């Protein structure tokens, strides 16, 4: 029996916003994915949770501008721990000129404010 996609979702660092990450987490859950919601976490904890939960995808949420430091750190730690094949997506308020840099660092996709939930769901399923 094939298990559902398992997605670990976290807000990067001490980012105070929560609404977008909760909306996306619920949409992924309603689409049939198993969602492990971590709330605010630092890269080490996010990667440890992804390993423990055998995550298929990691979703990061940011609004505070910490994404250029913390998201690449998540990628670095995944590579260091042998999970470089785990896709990492990020959502939030991200300046357009940061998107190519994030993708170059290894982020699979970036979703800005107003992205249709179906687009995020479809992308997550395409990672399987």
CSV table of C-alpha atoms in Angstrom, one decimal:
chain,number,residue,atom,x,y,z
A,1,UNK,CA,0.0,0.0,0.0
A,2,UNK,CA,1.4,3.4,-1.0
A,3,UNK,CA,1.5,5.9,1.8
A,4,UNK,CA,0.4,9.5,1.4
A,5,UNK,CA,3.0,12.2,0.6
A,6,UNK,CA,4.5,13.4,3.9
A,7,UNK,CA,5.2,17.1,4.1
A,8,UNK,CA,7.0,18.9,6.9
A,9,UNK,CA,6.0,22.6,7.1
A,10,UNK,CA,7.8,25.2,9.3
A,11,UNK,CA,8.0,28.9,9.6
A,12,UNK,CA,11.6,30.0,9.4
A,13,UNK,CA,13.3,31.3,12.5
A,14,UNK,CA,11.3,33.6,14.6
A,15,UNK,CA,9.0,34.7,11.8
A,16,UNK,CA,5.8,35.9,13.6
A,17,UNK,CA,3.3,35.4,10.8
A,18,UNK,CA,1.3,32.2,10.8
A,19,UNK,CA,-1.8,32.5,8.6
A,20,UNK,CA,-0.2,31.6,5.2
A,21,UNK,CA,1.6,28.5,6.6
A,22,UNK,CA,-1.6,27.3,8.2
A,23,UNK,CA,-3.7,27.8,5.1
A,24,UNK,CA,-1.2,25.9,3.0
A,25,UNK,CA,-0.8,23.1,5.6
A,26,UNK,CA,-4.6,22.6,5.6
A,27,UNK,CA,-4.9,22.7,1.8
A,28,UNK,CA,-2.2,20.0,1.5
A,29,UNK,CA,-3.8,17.9,4.2
A,30,UNK,CA,-7.2,18.3,2.5
A,31,UNK,CA,-5.6,17.1,-0.7
A,32,UNK,CA,-4.6,13.9,1.0
A,33,UNK,CA,-1.1,14.6,2.2
A,34,UNK,CA,0.2,13.9,5.7
A,35,UNK,CA,1.3,17.3,7.1
A,36,UNK,CA,3.7,17.7,10.0
A,37,UNK,CA,3.4,21.3,11.1
A,38,UNK,CA,6.4,22.5,13.2
A,39,UNK,CA,5.6,26.1,13.7
A,40,UNK,CA,8.6,28.4,14.2
A,41,UNK,CA,11.9,26.5,13.8
A,42,UNK,CA,15.5,26.9,12.9
A,43,UNK,CA,17.1,24.9,10.1
A,44,UNK,CA,18.6,22.2,12.3
A,45,UNK,CA,15.3,21.4,13.9
A,46,UNK,CA,13.5,21.4,10.5
A,47,UNK,CA,16.0,19.0,9.0
A,48,UNK,CA,16.0,16.7,12.0
A,49,UNK,CA,12.2,16.6,11.9
A,50,UNK,CA,12.3,15.8,8.2
A,51,UNK,CA,14.6,12.9,8.8
A,52,UNK,CA,12.5,11.6,11.7
A,53,UNK,CA,9.3,11.9,9.7
A,54,UNK,CA,10.8,10.6,6.4
A,55,UNK,CA,9.4,13.7,4.8
A,56,UNK,CA,8.9,13.7,1.0
A,57,UNK,CA,8.8,17.5,0.9
A,58,UNK,CA,9.7,20.3,3.1
A,59,UNK,CA,7.7,23.5,3.1
A,60,UNK,CA,9.1,26.7,4.5
A,61,UNK,CA,7.3,29.9,5.2
A,62,UNK,CA,8.8,33.3,5.6
A,63,UNK,CA,7.7,36.9,5.8
A,64,UNK,CA,10.5,38.5,7.8
A,65,UNK,CA,13.3,38.5,5.3
A,66,UNK,CA,15.3,35.7,6.9
A,67,UNK,CA,14.9,33.4,3.9
A,68,UNK,CA,18.2,34.3,2.2
A,69,UNK,CA,20.1,33.0,5.3
A,70,UNK,CA,17.9,30.3,6.7
A,71,UNK,CA,16.5,28.6,3.6
A,72,UNK,CA,20.0,27.8,2.1
A,73,UNK,CA,21.0,26.5,5.5
A,74,UNK,CA,18.1,24.0,5.4
A,75,UNK,CA,19.4,22.9,2.0
A,76,UNK,CA,23.0,22.7,3.2
A,77,UNK,CA,22.0,20.5,6.2
A,78,UNK,CA,19.8,18.3,4.0
A,79,UNK,CA,22.8,17.7,1.8
A,80,UNK,CA,25.1,17.1,4.8
A,81,UNK,CA,22.6,14.5,6.1
A,82,UNK,CA,22.1,12.7,2.8
A,83,UNK,CA,18.7,14.0,2.1
A,84,UNK,CA,19.6,16.2,-0.9
A,85,UNK,CA,16.8,14.6,-2.9
A,86,UNK,CA,14.1,16.0,-0.6
A,87,UNK,CA,12.4,18.9,-2.4
A,88,UNK,CA,12.2,22.2,-0.4
A,89,UNK,CA,9.6,24.7,-1.3
A,90,UNK,CA,9.2,28.2,0.2
A,91,UNK,CA,6.3,30.6,0.4
A,92,UNK,CA,5.9,34.1,1.7
A,93,UNK,CA,6.9,37.6,0.8
A,94,UNK,CA,10.0,37.2,-1.2
A,95,UNK,CA,11.5,39.9,-3.4
A,96,UNK,CA,11.5,38.7,-7.1
A,97,UNK,CA,15.3,39.2,-7.3
A,98,UNK,CA,15.8,36.7,-4.5
A,99,UNK,CA,14.0,33.9,-6.3
A,100,UNK,CA,16.8,32.9,-8.7
A,101,UNK,CA,19.3,33.0,-5.8
A,102,UNK,CA,17.0,30.7,-3.7
A,103,UNK,CA,16.6,28.3,-6.6
A,104,UNK,CA,20.4,28.3,-7.3
A,105,UNK,CA,20.8,27.4,-3.6
A,106,UNK,CA,18.6,24.4,-4.1
A,107,UNK,CA,15.0,25.6,-3.3
A,108,UNK,CA,12.7,23.7,-5.7
A,109,UNK,CA,10.0,26.3,-6.0
A,110,UNK,CA,9.0,29.7,-4.6
A,111,UNK,CA,5.4,30.7,-4.0
A,112,UNK,CA,4.5,34.3,-3.4
A,113,UNK,CA,1.4,35.8,-1.8
A,114,UNK,CA,-1.7,35.1,-3.7
A,115,UNK,CA,-0.5,31.9,-5.3
A,116,UNK,CA,-3.5,29.6,-5.9
A,117,UNK,CA,-3.5,26.7,-3.5
A,118,UNK,CA,-4.1,24.3,-6.4
A,119,UNK,CA,-0.7,25.4,-7.8
A,120,UNK,CA,1.1,24.5,-4.6
A,121,UNK,CA,-0.8,21.2,-4.3
A,122,UNK,CA,-0.1,20.3,-7.9
A,123,UNK,CA,3.6,21.1,-7.4
A,124,UNK,CA,3.8,19.0,-4.3
A,125,UNK,CA,2.2,16.0,-6.1
A,126,UNK,CA,4.6,16.5,-9.0
A,127,UNK,CA,7.6,16.0,-6.5
A,128,UNK,CA,6.5,12.4,-5.8
